[in-house]
Amino acid sequence: DVSLLLYFVFWYVGNAIYNMYNTMALKAVGGKHGGLTMTVSTLQLGICSIYAGMLWLSKPEKMLLPKTTKEDLVATLPVGFCAAAAHSAGVFCLGADPLFGQIVKAGEPVMSAFVNTFFYGKPPSLAKVFCLFFIVAGVGFASLKKGLDGAYKLKFDERALIFGMIGNSFAAFKGSENKKLMTKPGLKDRMGGVANQFALTELIGFFISVPVMVATEWKKFPEFFRLLGSSKELQVGLVLSGMSFYLYNELATMTIKKTGAVTASVANTAKRVIVLIFMSAVTGKALSDEQKIGATIAIAFVMLYSVIDDLVK
């Protein structure tokens, strides 16, 4: 299936491009100590919203305006909030350490299992619990560094770990809330398809992020606008990271629709490996032996986690 192959290729390429230009935009505003990470994250969602608006206005035959009611929009707020929080936390995580951040983000099933067990009463199977121990162990081993005395010590970017875990938690909430949302009678028809659903989620996420951005970083706005007017890296990085974020997520949705959730989960795991290698090349920062081994263990068991229930039937 050529179309399916192209979905995979552009999904992977889009994600790699997003990571590259996200890193470029964050570096242009001073990196994790620049105090403008939330601004970059919010404006990426703003670009997503502008793109969605252009699709609604210029191509009505391809993307009809949703016919959602006020009640539908209120019901969509939790998904939009979780999407915004997951995105912003992910930007903070990857801005702190693009490589270790990818390893932490690969551990998303751990937080997903926790959230679904304690908040939605849907615990994972014993087989999946078995995999979770190895995912945690892999991320843990990737956090170790060998000292001059030969002893291993924990050494990692705390900001990347904390925001990575926060992002993983909100991604888990978003997935569960989205499933709940789609059970609302007639909502799918009123939404007008997954493209509209994703566009609405990003739009709501943007409007939720704006007050957070203003409250936390308003003092840095003059500096941001000065950089935006003078830094080509910020201009290009911001626009292309926002566009690629929207497009690769849409392609991921199309891939799931065409293949099923399990195949897409495995593909998403493989994507982590490719992006990890790609970002190592882009940043010029080599993975340590501990990170290579830890990432291999974590990502391998994330892949197994995705399919193990089907294997042990």
XYZ file of C-alpha atoms in Angstrom, residues 38 60 77 93 176 237 252:
7
model
C 5.938 29.019 27.217
C -14.616 24.075 2.500
C -12.505 21.721 26.997
C 11.159 18.859 28.345
C -8.786 8.882 28.065
C 11.916 27.814 13.770
C -0.373 10.050 12.813
